[in-house]
MMTF fields as JSON, N, C-alpha, C and O atoms, coordinates in Angstrom:
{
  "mmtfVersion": "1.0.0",
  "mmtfProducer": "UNKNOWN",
  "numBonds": 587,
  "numAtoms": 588,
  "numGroups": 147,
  "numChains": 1,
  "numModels": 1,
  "chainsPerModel": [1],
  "groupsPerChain": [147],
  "chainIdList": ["A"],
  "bondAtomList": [4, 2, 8, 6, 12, 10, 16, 14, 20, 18, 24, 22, 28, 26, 32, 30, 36, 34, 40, 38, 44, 42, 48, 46, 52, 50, 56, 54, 60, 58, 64, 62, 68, 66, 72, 70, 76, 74, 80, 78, 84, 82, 88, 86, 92, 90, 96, 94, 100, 98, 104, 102, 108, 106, 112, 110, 116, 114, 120, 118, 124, 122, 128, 126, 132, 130, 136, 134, 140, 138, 144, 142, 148, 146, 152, 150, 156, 154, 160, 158, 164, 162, 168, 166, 172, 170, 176, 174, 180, 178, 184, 182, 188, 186, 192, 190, 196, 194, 200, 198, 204, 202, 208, 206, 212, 210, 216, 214, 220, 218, 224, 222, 228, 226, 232, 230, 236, 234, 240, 238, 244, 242, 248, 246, 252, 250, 256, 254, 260, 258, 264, 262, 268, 266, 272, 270, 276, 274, 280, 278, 284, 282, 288, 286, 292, 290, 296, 294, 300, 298, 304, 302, 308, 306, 312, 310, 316, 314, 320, 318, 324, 322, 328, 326, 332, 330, 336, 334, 340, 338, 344, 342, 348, 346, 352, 350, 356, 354, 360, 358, 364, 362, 368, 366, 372, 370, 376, 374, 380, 378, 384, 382, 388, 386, 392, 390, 396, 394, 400, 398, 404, 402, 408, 406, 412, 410, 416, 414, 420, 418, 424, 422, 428, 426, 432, 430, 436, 434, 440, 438, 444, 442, 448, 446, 452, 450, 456, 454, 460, 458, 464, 462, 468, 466, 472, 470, 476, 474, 480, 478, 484, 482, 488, 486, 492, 490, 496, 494, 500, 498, 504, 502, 508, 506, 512, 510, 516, 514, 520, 518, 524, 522, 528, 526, 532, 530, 536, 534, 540, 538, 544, 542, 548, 546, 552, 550, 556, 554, 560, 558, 564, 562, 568, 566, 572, 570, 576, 574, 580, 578, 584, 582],
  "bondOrderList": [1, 1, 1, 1, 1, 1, 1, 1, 1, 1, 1, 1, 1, 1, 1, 1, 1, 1, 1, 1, 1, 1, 1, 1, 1, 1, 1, 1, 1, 1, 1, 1, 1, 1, 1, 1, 1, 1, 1, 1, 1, 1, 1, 1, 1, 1, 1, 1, 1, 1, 1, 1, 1, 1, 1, 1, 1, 1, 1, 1, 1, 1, 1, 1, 1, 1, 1, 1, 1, 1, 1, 1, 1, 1, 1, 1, 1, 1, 1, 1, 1, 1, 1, 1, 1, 1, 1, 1, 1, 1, 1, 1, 1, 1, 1, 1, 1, 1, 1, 1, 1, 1, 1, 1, 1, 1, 1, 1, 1, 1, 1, 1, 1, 1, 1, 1, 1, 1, 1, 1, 1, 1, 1, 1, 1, 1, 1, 1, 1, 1, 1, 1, 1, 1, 1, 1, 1, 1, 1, 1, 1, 1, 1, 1, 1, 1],
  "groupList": [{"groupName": "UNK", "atomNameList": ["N", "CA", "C", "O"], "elementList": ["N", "C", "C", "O"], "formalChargeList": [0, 0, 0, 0], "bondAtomList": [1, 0, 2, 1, 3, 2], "bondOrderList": [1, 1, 2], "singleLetterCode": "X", "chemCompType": "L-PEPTIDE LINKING"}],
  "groupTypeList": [0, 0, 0, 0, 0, 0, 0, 0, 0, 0, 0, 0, 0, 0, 0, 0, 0, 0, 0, 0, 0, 0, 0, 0, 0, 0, 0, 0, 0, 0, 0, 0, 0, 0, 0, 0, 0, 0, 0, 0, 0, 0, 0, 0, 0, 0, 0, 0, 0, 0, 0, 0, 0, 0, 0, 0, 0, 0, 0, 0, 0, 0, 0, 0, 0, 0, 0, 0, 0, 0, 0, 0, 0, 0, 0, 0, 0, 0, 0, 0, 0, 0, 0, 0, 0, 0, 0, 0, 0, 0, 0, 0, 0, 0, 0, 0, 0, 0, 0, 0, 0, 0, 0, 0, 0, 0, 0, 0, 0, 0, 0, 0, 0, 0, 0, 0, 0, 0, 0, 0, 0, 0, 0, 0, 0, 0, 0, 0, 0, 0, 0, 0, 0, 0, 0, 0, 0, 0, 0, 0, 0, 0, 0, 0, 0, 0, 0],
  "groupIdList": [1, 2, 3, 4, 5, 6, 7, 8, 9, 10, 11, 12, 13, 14, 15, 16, 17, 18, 19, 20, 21, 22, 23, 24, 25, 26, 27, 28, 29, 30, 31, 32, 33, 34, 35, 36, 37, 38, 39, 40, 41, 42, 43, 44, 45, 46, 47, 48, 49, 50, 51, 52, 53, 54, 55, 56, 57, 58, 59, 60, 61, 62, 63, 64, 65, 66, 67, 68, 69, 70, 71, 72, 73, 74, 75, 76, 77, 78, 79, 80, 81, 82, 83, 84, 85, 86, 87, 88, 89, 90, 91, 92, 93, 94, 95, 96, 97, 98, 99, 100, 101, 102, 103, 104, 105, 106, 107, 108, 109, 110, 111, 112, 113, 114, 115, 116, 117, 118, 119, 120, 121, 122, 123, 124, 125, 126, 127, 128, 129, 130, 131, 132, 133, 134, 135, 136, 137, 138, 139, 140, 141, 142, 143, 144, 145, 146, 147],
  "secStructList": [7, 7, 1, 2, 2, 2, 2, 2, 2, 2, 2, 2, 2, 2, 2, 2, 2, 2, 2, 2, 2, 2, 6, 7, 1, 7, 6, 6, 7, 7, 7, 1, 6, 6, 1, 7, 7, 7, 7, 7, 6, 6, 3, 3, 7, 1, 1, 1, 1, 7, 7, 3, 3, 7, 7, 6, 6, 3, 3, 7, 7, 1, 6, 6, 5, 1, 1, 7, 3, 3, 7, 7, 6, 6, 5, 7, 7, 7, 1, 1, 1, 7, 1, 1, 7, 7, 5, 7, 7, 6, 6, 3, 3, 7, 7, 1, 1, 1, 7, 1, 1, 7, 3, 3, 7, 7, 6, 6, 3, 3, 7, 7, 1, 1, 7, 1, 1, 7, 3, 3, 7, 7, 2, 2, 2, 2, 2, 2, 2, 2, 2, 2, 2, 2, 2, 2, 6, 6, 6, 6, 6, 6, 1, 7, 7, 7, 7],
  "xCoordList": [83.688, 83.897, 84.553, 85.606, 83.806, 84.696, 85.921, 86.274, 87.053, 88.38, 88.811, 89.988, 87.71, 87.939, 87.57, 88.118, 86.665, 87.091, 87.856, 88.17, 88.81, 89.965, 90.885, 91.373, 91.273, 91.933, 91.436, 92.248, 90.428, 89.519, 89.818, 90.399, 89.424, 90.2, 91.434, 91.378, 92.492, 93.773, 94.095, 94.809, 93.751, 94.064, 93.344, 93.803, 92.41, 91.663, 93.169, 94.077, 92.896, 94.252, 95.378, 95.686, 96.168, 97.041, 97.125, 98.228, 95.724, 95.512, 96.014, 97.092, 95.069, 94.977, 96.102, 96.129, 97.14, 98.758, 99.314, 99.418, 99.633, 99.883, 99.733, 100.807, 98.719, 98.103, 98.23, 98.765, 97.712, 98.155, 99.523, 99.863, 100.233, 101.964, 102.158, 102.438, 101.889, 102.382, 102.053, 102.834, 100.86, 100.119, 100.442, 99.377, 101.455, 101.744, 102.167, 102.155, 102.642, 102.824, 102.119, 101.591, 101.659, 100.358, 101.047, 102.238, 100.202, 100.242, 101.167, 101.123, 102.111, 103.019, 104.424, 105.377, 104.518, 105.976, 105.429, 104.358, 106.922, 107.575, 108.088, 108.499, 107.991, 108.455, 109.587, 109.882, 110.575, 112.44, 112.297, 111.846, 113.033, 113.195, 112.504, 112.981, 111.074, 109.989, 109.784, 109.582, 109.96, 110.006, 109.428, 109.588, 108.767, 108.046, 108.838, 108.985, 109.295, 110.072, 108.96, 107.838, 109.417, 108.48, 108.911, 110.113, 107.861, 108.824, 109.776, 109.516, 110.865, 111.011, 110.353, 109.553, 110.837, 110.585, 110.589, 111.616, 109.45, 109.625, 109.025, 108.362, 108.895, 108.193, 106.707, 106.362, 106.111, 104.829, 104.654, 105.469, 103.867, 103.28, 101.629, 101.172, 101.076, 99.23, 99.032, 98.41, 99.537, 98.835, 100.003, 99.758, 101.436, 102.206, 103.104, 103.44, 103.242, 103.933, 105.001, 106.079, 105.048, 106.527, 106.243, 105.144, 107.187, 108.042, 107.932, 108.407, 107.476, 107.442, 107.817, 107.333, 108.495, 108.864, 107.562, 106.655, 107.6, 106.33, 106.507, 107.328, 105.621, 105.871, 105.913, 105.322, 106.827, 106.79, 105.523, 104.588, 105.636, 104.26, 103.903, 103.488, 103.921, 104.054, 104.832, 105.832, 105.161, 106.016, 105.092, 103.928, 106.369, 105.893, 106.919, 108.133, 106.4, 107.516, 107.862, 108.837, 106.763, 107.064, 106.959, 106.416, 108.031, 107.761, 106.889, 105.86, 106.902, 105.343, 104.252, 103.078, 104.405, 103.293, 102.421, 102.732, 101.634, 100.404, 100.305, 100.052, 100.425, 99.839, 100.837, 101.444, 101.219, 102.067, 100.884, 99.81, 101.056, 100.745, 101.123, 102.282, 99.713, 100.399, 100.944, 100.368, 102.138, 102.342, 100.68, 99.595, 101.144, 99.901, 100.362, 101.246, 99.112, 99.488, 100.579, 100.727, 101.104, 102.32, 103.463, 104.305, 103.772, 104.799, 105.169, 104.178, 106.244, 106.248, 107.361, 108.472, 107.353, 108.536, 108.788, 107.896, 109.817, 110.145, 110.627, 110.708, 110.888, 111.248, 110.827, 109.862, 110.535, 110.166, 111.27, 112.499, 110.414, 111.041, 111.749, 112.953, 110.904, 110.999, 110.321, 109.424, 111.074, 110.4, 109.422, 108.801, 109.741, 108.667, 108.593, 109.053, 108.24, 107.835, 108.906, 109.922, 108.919, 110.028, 108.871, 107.797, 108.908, 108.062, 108.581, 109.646, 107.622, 107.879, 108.744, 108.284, 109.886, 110.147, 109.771, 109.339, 109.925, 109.437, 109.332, 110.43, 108.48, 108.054, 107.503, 107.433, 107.132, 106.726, 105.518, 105.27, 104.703, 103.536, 103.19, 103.864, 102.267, 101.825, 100.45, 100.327, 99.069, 98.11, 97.186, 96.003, 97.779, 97.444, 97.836, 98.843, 97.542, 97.946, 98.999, 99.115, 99.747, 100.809, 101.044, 100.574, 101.805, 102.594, 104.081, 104.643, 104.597, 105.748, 106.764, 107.735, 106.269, 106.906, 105.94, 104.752, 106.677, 106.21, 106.266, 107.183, 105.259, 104.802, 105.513, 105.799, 105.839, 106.799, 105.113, 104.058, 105.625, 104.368, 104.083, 104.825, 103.267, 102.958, 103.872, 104.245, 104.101, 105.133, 104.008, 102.822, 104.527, 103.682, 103.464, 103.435, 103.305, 103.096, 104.328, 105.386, 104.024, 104.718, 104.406, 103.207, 104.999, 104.4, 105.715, 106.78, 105.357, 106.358, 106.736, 105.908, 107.5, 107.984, 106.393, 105.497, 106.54, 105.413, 103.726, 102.606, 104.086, 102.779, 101.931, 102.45, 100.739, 99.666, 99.3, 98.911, 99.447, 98.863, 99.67, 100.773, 99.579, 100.701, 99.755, 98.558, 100.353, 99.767, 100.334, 101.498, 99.355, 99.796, 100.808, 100.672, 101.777, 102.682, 103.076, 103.298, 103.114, 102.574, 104.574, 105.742, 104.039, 105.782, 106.414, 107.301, 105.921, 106.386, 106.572, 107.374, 105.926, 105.562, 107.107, 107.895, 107.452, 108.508, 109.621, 109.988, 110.077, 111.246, 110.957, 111.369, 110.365, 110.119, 111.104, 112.018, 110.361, 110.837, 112.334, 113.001, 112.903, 114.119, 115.08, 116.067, 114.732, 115.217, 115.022, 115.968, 113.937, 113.583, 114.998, 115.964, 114.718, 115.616, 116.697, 117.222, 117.396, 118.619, 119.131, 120.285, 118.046, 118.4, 118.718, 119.66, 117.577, 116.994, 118.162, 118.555, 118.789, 119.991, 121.5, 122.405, 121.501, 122.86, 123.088, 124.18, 121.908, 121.611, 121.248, 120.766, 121.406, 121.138, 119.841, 119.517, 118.833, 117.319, 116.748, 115.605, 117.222, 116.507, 117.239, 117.267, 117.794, 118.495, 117.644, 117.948, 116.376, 115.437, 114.153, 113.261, 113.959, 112.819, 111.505, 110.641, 111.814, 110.999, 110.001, 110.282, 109.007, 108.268, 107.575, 106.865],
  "yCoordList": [108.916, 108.968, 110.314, 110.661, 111.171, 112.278, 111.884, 110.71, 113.285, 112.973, 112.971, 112.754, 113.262, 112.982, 111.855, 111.553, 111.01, 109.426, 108.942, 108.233, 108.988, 108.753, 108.651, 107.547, 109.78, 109.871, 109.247, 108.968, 109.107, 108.95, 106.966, 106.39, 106.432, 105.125, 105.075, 103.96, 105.293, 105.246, 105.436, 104.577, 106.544, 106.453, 105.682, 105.376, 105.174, 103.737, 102.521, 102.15, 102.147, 101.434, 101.385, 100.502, 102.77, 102.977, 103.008, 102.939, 103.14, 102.634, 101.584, 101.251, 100.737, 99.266, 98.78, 97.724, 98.802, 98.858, 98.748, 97.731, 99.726, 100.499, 99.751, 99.271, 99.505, 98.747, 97.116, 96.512, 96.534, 95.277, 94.899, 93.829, 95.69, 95.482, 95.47, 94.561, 96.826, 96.988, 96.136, 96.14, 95.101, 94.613, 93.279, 92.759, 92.591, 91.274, 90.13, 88.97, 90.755, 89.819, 89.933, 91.045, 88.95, 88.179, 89.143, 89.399, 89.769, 89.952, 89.635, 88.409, 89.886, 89.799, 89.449, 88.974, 89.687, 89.711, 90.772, 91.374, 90.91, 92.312, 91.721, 90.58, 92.428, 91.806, 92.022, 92.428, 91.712, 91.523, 90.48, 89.335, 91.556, 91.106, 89.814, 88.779, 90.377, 89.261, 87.751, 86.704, 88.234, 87.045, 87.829, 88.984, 86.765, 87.445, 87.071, 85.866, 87.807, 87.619, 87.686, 88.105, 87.162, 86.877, 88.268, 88.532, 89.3, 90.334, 89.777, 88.699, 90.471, 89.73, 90.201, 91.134, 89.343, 89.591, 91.109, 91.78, 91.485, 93.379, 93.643, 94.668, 93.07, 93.834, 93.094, 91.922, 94.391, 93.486, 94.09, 94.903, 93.738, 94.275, 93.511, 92.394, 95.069, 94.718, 94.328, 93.267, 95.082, 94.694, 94.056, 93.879, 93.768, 92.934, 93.128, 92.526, 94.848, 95.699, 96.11, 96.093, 96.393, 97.391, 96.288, 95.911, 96.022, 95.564, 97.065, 97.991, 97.212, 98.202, 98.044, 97.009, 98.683, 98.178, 98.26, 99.071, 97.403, 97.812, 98.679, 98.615, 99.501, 100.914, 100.664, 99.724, 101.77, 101.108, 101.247, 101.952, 100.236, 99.942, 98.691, 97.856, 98.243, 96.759, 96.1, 96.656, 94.729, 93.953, 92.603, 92.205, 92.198, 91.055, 89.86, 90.064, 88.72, 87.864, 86.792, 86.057, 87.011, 85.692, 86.46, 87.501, 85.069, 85.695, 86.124, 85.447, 87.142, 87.192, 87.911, 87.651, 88.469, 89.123, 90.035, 90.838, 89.845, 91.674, 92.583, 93.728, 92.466, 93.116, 93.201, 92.133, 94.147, 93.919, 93.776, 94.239, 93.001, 92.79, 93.836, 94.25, 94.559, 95.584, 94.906, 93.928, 95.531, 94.867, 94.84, 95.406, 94.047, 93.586, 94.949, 95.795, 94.673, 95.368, 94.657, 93.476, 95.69, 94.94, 94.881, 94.603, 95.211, 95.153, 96.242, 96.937, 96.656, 97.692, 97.934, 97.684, 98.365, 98.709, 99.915, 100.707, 100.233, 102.093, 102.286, 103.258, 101.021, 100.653, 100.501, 100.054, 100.482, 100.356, 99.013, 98.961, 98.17, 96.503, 95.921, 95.684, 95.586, 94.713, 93.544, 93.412, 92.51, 91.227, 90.426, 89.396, 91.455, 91.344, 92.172, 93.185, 92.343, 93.51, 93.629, 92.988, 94.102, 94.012, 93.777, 94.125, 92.944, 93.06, 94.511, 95.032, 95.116, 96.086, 95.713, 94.808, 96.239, 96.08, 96.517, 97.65, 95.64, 96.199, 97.566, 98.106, 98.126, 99.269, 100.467, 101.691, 99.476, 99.904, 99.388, 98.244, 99.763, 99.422, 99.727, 100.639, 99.199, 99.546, 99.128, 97.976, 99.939, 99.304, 99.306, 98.976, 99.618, 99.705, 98.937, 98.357, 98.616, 97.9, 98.653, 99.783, 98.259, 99.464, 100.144, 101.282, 99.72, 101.169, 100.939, 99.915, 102.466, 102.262, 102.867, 103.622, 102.37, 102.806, 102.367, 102.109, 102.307, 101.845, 103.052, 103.871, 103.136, 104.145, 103.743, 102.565, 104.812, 104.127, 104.343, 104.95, 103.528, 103.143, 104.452, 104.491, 105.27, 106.385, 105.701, 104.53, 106.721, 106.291, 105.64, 105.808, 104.791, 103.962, 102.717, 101.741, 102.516, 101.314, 100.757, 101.329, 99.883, 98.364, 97.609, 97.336, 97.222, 95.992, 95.087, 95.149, 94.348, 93.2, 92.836, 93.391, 92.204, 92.246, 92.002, 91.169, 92.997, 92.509, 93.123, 92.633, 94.184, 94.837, 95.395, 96.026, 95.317, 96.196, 97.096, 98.25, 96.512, 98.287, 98.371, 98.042, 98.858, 99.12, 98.835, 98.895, 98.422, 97.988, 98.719, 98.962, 98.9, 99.515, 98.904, 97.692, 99.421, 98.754, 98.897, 99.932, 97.593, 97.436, 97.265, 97.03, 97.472, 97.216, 96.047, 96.237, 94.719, 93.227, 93.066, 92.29, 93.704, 93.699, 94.568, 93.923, 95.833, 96.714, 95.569, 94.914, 95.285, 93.862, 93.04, 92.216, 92.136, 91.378, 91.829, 91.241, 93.037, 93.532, 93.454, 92.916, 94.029, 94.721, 92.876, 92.652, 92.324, 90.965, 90.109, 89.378, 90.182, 89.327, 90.359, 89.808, 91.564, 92.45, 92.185, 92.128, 91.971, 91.902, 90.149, 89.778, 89.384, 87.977, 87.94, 87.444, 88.641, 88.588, 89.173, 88.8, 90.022, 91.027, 90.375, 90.499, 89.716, 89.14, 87.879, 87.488, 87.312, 85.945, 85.91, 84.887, 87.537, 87.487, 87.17, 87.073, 86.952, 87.048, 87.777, 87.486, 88.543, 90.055, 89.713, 90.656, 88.578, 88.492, 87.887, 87.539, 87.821, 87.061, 88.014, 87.559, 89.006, 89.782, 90.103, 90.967, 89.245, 89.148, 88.125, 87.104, 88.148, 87.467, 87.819, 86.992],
  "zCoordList": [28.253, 29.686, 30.022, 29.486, 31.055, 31.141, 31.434, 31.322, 32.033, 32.134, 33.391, 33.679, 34.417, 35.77, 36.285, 37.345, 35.773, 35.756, 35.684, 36.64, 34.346, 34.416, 35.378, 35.617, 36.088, 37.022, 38.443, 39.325, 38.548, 39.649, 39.595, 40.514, 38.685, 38.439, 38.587, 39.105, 38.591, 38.485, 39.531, 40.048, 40.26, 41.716, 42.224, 43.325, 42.006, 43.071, 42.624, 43.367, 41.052, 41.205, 42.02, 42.82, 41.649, 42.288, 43.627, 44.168, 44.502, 46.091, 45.998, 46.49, 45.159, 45.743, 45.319, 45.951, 44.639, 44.647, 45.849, 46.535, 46.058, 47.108, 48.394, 48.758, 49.199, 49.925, 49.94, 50.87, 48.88, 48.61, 48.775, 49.279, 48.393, 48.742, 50.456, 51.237, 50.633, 51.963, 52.854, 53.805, 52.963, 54.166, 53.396, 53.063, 53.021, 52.543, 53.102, 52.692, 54.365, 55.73, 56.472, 56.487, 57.513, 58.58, 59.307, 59.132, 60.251, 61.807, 62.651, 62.544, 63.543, 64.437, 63.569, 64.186, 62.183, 61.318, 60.621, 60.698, 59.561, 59.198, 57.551, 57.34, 56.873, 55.383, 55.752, 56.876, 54.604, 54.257, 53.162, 53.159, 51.884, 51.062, 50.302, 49.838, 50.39, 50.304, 50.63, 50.016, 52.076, 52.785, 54.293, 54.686, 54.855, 56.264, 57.477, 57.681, 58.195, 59.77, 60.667, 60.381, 61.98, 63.478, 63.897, 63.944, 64.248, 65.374, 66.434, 66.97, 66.751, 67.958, 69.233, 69.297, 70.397, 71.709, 72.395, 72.493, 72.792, 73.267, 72.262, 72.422, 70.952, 69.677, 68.74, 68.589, 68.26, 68.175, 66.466, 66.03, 65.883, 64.576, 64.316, 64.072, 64.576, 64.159, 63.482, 63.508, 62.066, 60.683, 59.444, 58.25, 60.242, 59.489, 57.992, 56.973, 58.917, 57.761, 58.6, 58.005, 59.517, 60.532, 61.847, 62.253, 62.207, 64.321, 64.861, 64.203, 65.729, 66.63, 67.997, 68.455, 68.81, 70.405, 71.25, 71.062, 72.106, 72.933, 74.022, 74.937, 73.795, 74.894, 76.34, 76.871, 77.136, 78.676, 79.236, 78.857, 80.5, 80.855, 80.15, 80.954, 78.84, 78.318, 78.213, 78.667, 77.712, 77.544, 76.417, 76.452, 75.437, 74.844, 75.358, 75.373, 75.736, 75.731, 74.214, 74.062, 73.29, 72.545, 71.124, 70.753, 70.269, 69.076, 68.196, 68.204, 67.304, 66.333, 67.364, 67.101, 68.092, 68.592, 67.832, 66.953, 68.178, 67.021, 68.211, 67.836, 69.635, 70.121, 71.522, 71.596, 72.693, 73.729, 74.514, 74.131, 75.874, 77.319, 78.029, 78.063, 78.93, 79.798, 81.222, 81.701, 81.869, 83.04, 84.125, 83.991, 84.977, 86.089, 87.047, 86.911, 88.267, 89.01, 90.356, 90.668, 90.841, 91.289, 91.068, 91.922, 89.514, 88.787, 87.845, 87.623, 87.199, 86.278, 85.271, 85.738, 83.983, 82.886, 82.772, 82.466, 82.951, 82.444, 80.934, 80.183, 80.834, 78.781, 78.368, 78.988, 76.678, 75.785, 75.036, 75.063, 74.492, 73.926, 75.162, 75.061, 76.699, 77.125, 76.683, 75.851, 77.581, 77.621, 79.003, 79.267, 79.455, 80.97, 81.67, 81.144, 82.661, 83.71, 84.798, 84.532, 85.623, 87.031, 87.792, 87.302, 89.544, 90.362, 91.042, 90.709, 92.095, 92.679, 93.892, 94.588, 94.26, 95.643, 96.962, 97.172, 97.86, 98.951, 99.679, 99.811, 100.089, 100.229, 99.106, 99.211, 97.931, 97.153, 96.315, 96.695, 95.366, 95.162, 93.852, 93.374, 93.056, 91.703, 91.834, 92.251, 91.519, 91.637, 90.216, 90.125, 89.501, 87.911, 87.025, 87.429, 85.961, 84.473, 84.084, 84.56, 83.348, 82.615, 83.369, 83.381, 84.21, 85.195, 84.684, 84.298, 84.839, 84.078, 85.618, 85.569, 86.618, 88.005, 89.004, 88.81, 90.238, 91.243, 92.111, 92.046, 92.923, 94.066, 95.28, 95.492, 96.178, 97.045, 98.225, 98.041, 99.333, 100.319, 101.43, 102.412, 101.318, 102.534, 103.642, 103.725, 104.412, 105.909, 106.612, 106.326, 107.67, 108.411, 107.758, 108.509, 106.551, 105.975, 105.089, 104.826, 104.829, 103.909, 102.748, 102.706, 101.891, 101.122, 100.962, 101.577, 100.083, 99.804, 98.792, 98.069, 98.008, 96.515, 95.489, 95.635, 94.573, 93.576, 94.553, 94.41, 95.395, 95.865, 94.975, 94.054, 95.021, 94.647, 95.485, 95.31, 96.36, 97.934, 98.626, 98.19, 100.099, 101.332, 102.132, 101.853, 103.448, 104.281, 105.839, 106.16, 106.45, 107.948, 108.648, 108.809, 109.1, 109.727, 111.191, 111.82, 111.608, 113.14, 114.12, 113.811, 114.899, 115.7, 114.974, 114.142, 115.31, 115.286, 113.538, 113.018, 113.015, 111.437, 110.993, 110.303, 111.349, 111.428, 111.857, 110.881, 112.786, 113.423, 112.854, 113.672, 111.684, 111.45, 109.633, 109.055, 109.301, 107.986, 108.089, 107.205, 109.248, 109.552, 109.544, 108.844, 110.052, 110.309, 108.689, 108.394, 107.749, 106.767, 105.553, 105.025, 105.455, 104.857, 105.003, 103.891, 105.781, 106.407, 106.129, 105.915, 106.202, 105.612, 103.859, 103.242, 103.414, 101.85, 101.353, 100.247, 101.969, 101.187, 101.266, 100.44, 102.382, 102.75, 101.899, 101.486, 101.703, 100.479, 99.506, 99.019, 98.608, 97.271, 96.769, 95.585, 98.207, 97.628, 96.712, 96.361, 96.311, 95.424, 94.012, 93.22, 93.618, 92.254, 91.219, 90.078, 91.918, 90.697, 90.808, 91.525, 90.337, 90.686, 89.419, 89.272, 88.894, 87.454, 87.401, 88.03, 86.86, 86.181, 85.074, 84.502]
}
C-alpha cells in the first residue's frame, strides 16, 4: 500500500473521531460532562453541540429549542437571548419579521400597541388618543406589553 494511503486513512479516522464525539447530543441541548442539557430559554442549538443566544429580532420561549422564532410584525427585540418580543407602542409600528425596533408613525398618523402600519389621523381620532393615553397611563395600562 503506498504511504499516502496511510495517512489518507487515518485522517478519515481521525475525522470520524472527531465528529462522532462532538455531535453526541440531540438538537436543542448541549453536552456537560457526558450528559445532555435542554438549552435554555432565549437559547437554541441546531446540531446539539453548543447553546447559542438567539439573535435580536428573535426570541425562543421554550426549553431545548434547535431553532429561534423571529418576532411578528408589530412587535420587536433589540436583544439577543430573549424570551419574547416587546409589542410596539403607540405611535409606532413594525411591519416586518425580525425587527429589532419599531418605526415611529409619519406625522399625521397613528397606531396602537403591537402596530404593523400607521394610520391617518383624523380630529376625533387625535381627542380620542389624547383622552385613551391619558387614561392608559394614569392606570398602569402599559405594564403588560408582551406577548
Amino acid at each position: 500500500m503506498p504511504p499516502y494511503k496511510n495517512i489518507l486513512n487515518a485522517l478519515l479516522i481521525l475525522s470520524f473521531i472527531i465528529n462522532s464525539n462532538s455531535n453526541s447530543c440531540p438538537p436543542g441541548t448541549h453536552p456537560l460532562m457526558k450528559n445532555c442539557y435542554k438549552c435554555k430559554e432565549g437559547a437554541y442549538s441546531p446540531k446539539g453541540n453548543k447553546c447559542y443566544s438567539c439573535p435580536p429580532g428573535t426570541y425562543s420561549s421554550i426549553k431545548g429549542a434547535t431553532e429561534c422564532d423571529f418576532c411578528w410584525p408589530g412587535s420587536y427585540n433589540p436583544y439577543s437571548g430573549n424570551t419574547r418580543c416587546q409589542k410596539c407602542f403607540p405611535g409606532t409600528f413594525s411591519n416586518k419579521y425580525g425587527a429589532t425596533y419599531c418605526e415611529n408613525c409619519p406625522s399625521g398618523s397613528y397606531s396602537d400597541y403591537g402596530a404593523s402600519s400607521c394610520y391617518e389621523k383624523s380630529f376625533s381620532q387625535t381627542l380620542k388618543d389624547l383622552l385613551d393615553n391619558n387614561y392608559k397611563y394614569n392606570n398602569y395600562y402599559y405594564a403588560n406589553d408582551y406577548y
